[in-house]
Coordinates of C-alpha atoms and ligand atoms in Angstrom, one line a residue:
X441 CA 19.7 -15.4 -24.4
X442 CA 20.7 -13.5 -21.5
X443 CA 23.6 -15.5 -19.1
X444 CA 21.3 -16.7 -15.8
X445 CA 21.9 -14.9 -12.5
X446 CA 19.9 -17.1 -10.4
X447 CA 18.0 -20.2 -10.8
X448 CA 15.3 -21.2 -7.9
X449 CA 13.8 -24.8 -8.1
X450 CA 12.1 -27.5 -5.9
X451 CA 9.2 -25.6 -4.5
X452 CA 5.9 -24.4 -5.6
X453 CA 5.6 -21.3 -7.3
X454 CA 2.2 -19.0 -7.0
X455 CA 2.6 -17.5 -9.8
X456 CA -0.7 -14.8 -9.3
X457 CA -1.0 -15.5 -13.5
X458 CA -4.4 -16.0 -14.8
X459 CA -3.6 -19.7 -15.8
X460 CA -6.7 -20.8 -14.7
X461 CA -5.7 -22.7 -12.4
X462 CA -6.1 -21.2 -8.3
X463 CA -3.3 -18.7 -7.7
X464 CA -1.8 -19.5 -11.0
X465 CA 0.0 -22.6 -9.2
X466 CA 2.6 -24.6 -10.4
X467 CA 3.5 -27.6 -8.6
X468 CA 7.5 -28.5 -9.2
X469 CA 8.5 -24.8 -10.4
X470 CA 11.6 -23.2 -11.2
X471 CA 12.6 -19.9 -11.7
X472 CA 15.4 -18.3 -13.3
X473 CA 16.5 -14.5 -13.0
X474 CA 18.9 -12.5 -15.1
X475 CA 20.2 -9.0 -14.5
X476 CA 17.5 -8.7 -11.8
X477 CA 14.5 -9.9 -14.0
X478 CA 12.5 -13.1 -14.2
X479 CA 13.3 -14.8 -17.2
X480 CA 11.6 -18.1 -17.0
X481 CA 8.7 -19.0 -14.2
X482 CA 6.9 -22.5 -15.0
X483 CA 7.7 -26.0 -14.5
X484 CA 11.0 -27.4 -14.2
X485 CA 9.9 -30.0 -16.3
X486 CA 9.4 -27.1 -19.1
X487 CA 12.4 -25.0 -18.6
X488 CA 14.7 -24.7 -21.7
X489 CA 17.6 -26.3 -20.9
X490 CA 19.9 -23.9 -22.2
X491 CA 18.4 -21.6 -19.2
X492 CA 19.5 -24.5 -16.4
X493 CA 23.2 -24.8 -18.1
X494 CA 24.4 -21.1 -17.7
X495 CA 22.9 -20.6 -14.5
X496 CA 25.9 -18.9 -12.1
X497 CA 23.7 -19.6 -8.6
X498 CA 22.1 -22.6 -8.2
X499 CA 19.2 -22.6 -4.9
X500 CA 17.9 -26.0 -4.5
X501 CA 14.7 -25.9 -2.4
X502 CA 12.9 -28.7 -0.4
X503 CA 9.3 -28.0 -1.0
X504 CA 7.2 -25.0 0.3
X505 CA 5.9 -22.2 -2.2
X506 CA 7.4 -19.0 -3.9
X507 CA 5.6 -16.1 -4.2
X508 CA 5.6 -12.4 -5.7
X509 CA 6.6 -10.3 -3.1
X510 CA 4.1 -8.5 -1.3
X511 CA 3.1 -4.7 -2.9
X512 CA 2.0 -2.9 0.8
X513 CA -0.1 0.1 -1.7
X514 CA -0.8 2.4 1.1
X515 CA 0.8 3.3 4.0
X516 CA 2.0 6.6 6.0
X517 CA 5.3 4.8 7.1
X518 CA 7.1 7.9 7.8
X519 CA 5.7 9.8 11.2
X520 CA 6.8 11.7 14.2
X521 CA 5.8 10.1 17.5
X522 CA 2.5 8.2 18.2
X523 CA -0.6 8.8 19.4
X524 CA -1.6 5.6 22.1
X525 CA -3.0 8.1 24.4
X526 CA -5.9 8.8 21.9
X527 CA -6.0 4.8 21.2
X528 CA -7.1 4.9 25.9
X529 CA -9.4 8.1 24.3
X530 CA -11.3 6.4 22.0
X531 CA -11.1 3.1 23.8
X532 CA -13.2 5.0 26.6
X533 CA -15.5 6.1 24.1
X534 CA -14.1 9.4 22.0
X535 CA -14.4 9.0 18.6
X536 CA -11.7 9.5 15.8
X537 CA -14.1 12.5 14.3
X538 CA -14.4 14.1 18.0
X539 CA -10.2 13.9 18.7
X540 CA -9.8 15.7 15.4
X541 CA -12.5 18.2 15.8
X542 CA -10.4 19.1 19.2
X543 CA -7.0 19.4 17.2
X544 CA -5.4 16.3 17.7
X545 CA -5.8 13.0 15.4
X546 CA -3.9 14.0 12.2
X547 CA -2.9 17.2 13.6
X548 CA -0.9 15.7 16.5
X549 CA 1.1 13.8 14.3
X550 CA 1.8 16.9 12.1
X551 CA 3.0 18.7 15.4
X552 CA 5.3 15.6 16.0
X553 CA 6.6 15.2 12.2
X554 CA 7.4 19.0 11.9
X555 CA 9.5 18.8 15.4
X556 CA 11.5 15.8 14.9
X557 CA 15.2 16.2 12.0
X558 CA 14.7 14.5 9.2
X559 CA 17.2 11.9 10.7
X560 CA 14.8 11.5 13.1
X561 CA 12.7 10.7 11.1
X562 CA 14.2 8.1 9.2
X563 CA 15.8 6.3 12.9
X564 CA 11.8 6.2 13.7
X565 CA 10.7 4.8 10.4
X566 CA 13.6 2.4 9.2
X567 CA 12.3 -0.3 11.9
X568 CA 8.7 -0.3 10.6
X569 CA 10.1 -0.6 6.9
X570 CA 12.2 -4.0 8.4
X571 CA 8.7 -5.2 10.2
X572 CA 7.1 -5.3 6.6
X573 CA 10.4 -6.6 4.8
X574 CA 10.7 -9.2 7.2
X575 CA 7.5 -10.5 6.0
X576 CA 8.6 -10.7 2.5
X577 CA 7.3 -7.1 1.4
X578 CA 9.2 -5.9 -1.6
X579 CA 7.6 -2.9 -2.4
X580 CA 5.9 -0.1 -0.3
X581 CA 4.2 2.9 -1.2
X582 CA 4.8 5.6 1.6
X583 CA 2.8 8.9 1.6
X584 CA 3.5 12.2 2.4
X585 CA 0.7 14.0 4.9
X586 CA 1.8 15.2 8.2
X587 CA 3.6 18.0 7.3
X588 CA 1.1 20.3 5.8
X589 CA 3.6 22.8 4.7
X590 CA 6.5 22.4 1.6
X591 CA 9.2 21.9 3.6
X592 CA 8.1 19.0 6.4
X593 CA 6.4 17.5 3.4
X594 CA 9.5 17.5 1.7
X595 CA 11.2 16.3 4.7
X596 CA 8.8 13.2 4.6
X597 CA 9.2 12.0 1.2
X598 CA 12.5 12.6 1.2
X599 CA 13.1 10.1 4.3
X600 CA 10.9 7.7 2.0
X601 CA 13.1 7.8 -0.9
X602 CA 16.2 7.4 1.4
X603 CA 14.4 4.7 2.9
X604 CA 14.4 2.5 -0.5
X605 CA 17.5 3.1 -1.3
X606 CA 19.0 1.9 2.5
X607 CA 17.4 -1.1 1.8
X608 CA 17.2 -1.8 -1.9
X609 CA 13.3 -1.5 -1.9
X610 CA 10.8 0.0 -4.0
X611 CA 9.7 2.6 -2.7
X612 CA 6.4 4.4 -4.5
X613 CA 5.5 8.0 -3.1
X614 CA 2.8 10.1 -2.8
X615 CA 2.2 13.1 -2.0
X616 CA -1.3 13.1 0.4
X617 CA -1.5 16.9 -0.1
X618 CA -4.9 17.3 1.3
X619 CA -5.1 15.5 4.5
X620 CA -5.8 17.9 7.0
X621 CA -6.2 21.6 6.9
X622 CA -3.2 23.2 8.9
X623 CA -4.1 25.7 12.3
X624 CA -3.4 29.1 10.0
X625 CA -5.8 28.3 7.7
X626 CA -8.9 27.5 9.5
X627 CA -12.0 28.7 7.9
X628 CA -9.9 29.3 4.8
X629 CA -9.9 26.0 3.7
X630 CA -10.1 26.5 -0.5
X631 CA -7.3 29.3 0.1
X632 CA -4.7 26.2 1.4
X633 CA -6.4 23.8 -1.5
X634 CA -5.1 26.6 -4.1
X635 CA -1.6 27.2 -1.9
X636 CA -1.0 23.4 -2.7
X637 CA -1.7 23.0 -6.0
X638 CA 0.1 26.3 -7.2
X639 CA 3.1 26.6 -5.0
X640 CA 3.5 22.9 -2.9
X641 CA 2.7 20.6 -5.2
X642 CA 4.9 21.7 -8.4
X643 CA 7.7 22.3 -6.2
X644 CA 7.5 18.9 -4.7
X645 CA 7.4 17.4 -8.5
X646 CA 10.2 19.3 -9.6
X647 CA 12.6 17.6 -6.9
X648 CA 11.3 14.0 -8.2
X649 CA 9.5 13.4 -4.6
X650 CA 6.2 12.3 -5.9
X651 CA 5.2 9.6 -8.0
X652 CA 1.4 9.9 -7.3
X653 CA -0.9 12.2 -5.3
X654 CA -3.9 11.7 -2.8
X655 CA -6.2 13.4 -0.9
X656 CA -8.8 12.3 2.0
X657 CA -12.5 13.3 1.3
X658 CA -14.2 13.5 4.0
X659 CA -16.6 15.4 6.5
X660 CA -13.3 16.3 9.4
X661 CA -11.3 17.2 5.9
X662 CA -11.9 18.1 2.6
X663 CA -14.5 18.2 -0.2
X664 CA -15.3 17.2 -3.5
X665 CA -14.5 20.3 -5.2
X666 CA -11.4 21.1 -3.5
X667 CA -9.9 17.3 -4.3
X668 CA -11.4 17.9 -7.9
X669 CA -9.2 21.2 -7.9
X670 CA -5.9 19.3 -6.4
X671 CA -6.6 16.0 -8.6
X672 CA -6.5 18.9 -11.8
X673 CA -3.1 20.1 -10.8
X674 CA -1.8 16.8 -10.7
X675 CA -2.8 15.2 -13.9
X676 CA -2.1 19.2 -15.3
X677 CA 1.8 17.7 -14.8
X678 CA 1.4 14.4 -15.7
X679 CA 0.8 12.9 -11.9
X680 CA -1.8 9.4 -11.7
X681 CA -3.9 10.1 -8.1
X682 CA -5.2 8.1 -5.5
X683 CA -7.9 9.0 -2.8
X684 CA -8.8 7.8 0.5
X685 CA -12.3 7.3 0.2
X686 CA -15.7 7.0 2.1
X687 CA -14.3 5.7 5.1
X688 CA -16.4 7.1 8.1
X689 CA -19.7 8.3 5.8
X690 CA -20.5 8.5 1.8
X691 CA -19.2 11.5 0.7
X692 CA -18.9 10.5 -2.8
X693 CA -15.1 9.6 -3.1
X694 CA -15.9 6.5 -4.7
X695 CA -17.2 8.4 -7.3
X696 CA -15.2 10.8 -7.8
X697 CA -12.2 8.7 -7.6
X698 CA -13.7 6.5 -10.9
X699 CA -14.3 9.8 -12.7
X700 CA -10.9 10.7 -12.5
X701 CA -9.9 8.0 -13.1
X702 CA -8.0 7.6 -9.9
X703 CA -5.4 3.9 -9.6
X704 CA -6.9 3.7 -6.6
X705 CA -10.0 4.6 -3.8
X706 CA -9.0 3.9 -0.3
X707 CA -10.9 2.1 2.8
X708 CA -14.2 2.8 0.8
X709 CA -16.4 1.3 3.8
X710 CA -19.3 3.4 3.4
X711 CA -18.9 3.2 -0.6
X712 CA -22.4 4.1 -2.3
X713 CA -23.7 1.7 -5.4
X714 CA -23.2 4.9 -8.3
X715 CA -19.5 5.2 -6.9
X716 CA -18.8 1.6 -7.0
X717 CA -20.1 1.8 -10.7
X718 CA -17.7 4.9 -11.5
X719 CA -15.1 2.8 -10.2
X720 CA -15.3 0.0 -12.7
X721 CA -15.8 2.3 -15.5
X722 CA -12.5 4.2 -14.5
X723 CA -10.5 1.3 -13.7
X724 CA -9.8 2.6 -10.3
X725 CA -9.1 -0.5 -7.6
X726 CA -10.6 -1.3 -4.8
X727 CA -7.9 -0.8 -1.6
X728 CA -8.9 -2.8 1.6
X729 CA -7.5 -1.5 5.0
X730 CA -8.6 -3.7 7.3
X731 CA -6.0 -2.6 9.6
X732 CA -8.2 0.5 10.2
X733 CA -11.4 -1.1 10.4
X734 CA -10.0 -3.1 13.3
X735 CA -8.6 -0.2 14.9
X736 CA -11.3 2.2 14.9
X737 CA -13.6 -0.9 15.6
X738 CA -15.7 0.0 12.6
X739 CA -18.9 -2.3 11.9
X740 CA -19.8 -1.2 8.3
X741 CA -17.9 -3.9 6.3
X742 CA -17.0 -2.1 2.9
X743 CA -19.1 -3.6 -0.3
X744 CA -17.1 -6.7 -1.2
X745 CA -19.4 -8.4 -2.7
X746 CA -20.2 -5.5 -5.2
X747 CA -17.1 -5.2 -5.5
X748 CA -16.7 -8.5 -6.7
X749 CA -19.9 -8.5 -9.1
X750 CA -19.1 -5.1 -10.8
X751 CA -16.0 -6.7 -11.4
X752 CA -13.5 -4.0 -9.5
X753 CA -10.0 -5.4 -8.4
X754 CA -9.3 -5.4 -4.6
X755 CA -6.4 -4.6 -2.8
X756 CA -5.1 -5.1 0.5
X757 CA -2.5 -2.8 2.2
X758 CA -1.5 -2.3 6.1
X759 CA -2.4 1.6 6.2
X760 CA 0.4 1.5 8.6
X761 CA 0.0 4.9 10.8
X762 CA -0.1 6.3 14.2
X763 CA -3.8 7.3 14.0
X764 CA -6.0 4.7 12.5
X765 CA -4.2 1.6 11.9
X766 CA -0.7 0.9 14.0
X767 CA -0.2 -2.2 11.6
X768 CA 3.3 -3.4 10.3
X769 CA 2.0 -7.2 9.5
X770 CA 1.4 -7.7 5.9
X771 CA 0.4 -11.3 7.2
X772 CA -1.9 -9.9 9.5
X773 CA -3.4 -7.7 7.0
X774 CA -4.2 -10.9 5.2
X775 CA -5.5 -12.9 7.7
X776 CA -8.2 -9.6 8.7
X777 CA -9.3 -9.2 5.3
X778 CA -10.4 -12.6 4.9
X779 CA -11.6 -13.2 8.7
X780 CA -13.3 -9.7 8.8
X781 CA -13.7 -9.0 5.0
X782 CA -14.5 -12.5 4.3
X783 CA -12.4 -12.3 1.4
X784 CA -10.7 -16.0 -0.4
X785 CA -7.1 -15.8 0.9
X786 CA -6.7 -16.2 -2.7
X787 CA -8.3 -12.7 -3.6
X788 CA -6.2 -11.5 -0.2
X789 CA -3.0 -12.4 -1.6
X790 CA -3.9 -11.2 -5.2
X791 CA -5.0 -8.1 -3.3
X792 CA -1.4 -8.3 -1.8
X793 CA 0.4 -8.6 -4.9
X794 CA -0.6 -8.6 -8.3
X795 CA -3.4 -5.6 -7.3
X796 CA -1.5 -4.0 -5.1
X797 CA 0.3 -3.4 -7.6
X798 CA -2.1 -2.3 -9.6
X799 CA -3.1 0.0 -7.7
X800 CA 0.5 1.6 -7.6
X801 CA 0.2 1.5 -11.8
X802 CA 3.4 -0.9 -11.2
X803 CA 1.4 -4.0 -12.8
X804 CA 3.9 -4.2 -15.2
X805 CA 7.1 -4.2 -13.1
X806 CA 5.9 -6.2 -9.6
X807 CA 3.4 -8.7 -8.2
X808 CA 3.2 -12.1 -10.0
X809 CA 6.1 -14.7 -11.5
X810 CA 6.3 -13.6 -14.7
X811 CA 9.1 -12.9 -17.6
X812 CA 9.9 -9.7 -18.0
X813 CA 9.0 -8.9 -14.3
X814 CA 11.4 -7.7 -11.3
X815 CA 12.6 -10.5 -9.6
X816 CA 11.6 -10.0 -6.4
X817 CA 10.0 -13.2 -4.9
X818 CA 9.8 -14.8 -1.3
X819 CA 9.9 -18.3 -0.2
X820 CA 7.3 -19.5 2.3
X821 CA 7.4 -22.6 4.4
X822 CA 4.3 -23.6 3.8
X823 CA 2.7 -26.2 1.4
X824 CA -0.1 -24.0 0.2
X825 CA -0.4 -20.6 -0.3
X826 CA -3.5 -20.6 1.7
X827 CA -2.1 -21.1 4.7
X828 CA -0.6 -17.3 4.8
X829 CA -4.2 -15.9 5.5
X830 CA -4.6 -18.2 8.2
X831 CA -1.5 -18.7 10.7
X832 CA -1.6 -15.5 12.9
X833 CA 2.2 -15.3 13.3
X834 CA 4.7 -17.0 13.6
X835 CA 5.8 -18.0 9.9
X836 CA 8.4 -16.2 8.2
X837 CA 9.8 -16.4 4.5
X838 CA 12.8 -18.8 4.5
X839 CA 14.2 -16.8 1.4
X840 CA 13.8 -13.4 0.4
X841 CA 14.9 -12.3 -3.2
X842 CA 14.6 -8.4 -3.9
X843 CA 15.9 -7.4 -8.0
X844 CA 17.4 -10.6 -8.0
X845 CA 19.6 -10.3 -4.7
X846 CA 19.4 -13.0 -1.9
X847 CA 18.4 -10.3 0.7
X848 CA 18.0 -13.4 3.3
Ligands
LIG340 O1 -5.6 6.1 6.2 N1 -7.9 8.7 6.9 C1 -6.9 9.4 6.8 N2 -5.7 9.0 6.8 C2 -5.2 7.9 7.6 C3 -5.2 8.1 9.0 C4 -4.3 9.2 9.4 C5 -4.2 9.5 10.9 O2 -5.2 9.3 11.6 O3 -3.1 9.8 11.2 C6 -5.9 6.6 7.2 O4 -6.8 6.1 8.0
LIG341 FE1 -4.4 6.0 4.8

């Protein structure tokens, strides 16, 4: 047996198991972690003693709970400037789909991303990545999408990488290659779609930038066929996908998302019954952004409930971006999704962890206390897990362990 790193005890652990018990809890838990893996998470009671004799670290808690740390699945963490001048626009009664029709929305924030160095670039972003690790976040996926062209793409997910490795996070990337169709191509939109899956998109994979690709379907962006066409390109080189979905109207990402197969369909408000059924045939989860909802002050709540019946695994992510959801609270994410999405905190946090991962197809790396897992956990002063969905604020982990490390 492998010599023990790290031994955790006297708290709670939420485990995010199916033990079948609530959040796979165990009341007086212990952990121990070996070259940055969990090797035993259960009760103290239970743990070999062999495990508790080698131990080189020894943290001795006083109550509270441990949890997985949180998988944030979507988010456009790496931007150029910000756009709270079209937050006054739309608070006076523009809407998202008008600012983009006039050029701005996603296309502002490409004009800012292109204009600022790629040092920039990660000064600007570095602080939002320590808002979400503050809150216990160990992994983040970060997409690509304000660039447009190879080289500020690039740019992006190159910052993202660096990001993860200033911090010792993971850092998951994607490539959102069709998010907005760039000023030289208007009215030529399936002549960019082709431009990005021949020249950007290989390019991009033969640096290592992307670890998954996504696209956003939609009326003010891109259809069906042309995702189809870009989805193609991806799986042609062995890339898993991921689309932002039926947010503002049913355009049949849903769909299209569980015939591909997709890890993931995004936002999914306006999600139609046939696409909800594709998804559970594919296997595709269910990502709640309820930081968008809030923003753009939606009032179509996405279709938990059939979520729930067709059996379809929800997530919950910050979205954080300039444009649609300025969020860099995973513990306000929570509390929204269940006080807007009426979801269980316990199917938040899940949504926050073990499906978040999921969704990243990192299930078997990240998001519950497990053997065999990453040992990247978080202590909470709390004395149920429950009470994470419901302070606004405020609470802050008391112990933070990334790949084994004491970060804090
Ligand atoms: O997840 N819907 C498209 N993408 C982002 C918003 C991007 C933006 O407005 O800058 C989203 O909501
Ligand atoms: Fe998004």
């Amino acid at each position: 047996m492998e010599p023990v790193d790290l031994l955790v005890h006297g708290a709670a652990l939420a485990t995010l198991t199916d033990s079948g018990v609530p959040y796979g809890l165990i009341d007086d838990g212990a952990l121990a972690v070996a070259k940055g893996r969990i090797v035993y998470a259960g009760a103290e009671s239970d743990m070999p003693l062999s495990l508790a004799g080698t131990a080189e670290q020894v943290v001795r808690l006083n109550g509270g709970v441990i949890l997985p740390a949180f998988v944030d699945c979507h988010t456009h963490l790496v931007f150029g400037g910000d756009r709270s001048r079209e937050f006054a626009m739309r608070l006076s009664g523009a809407t998202y789909e008008d600012i983009a029709k006039a050029g701005g929305g996603i296309r502002s924030t490409v004009r800012m991303t292109c204009a600022a160095s790629a040092e920039q670039l990660l000064a600007e972003s570095l602080p939002r990545m320590d808002a979400l690790l503050a809150e216990g976040v160990g992994t983040i996926e970060i997409k690509s999408g304000y660039g447009l062209d190879l080289d500020t793409e690039a740019k992006q997910l190159r910052v993202a990488r660096a990001l993860g490795t200033m911090r010792g996070v993971r850092v998951s990337t994607t490539y959102l290659g069709l998010h907005a169709l760039p000023e030289e191509y208007a009215g030529r939109s399936r002549a960019y779609v082709e431009h990005v899956a021949i020249d950007i998109l290989p390019a991009l994979h033969a640096e290592g930038l992307i670890d998954c690709v996504d696209a956003y379907l939609e009326k003010i962006a891109f259809a069906p066929d042309e995702v189809r066409r870009f989805f193609s390109a991806a799986r042609a080189l062995g890339l898993p996908v991921k689309l932002h979905a039926d947010q503002l109207s049913d355009g049949g990402g849903a769909r299209l998302a569980g015939q591909m197969k997709a890890l993931s369909a995004d936002h999914l408000e306006h999600a139609a019954d046939t696409g909800i059924e594709a998804m559970a045939r594919g296997g595709t989860v269910a990502v709640l952004l309820p930081g968008a909802y809030f923003s753009l002050r939606e009032t179509k709540l996405p279709p938990i409930e059939k979520f729930r019946a067709a059996g379809v695994p929800m997530a919950v992510a910050t979205d954080c971006n300039p444009g649609t959801s300025p969020l860099y609270s995973m513990r306000l994410a929570l509390a929204m999704a269940c006080v807007q999405f009426r979801l269980t905190p316990e199917e938040a946090i899940r949504g926050t962890t073990v499906n978040g991962a999921r969704a990243l197809g990192l299930a078997h790396e990240v998001g519950q206390l497990a053997p065999g897992l990453a040992a990247d956990f978080t202590h909470w002063p709390v004395s149920h897990p429950d009470a994470l969905c419901y302070w606004l604020g405020e609470i802050k982990p008391t112990m933070i362990v990334r790949g084994g490390q004491i970060c804090s």
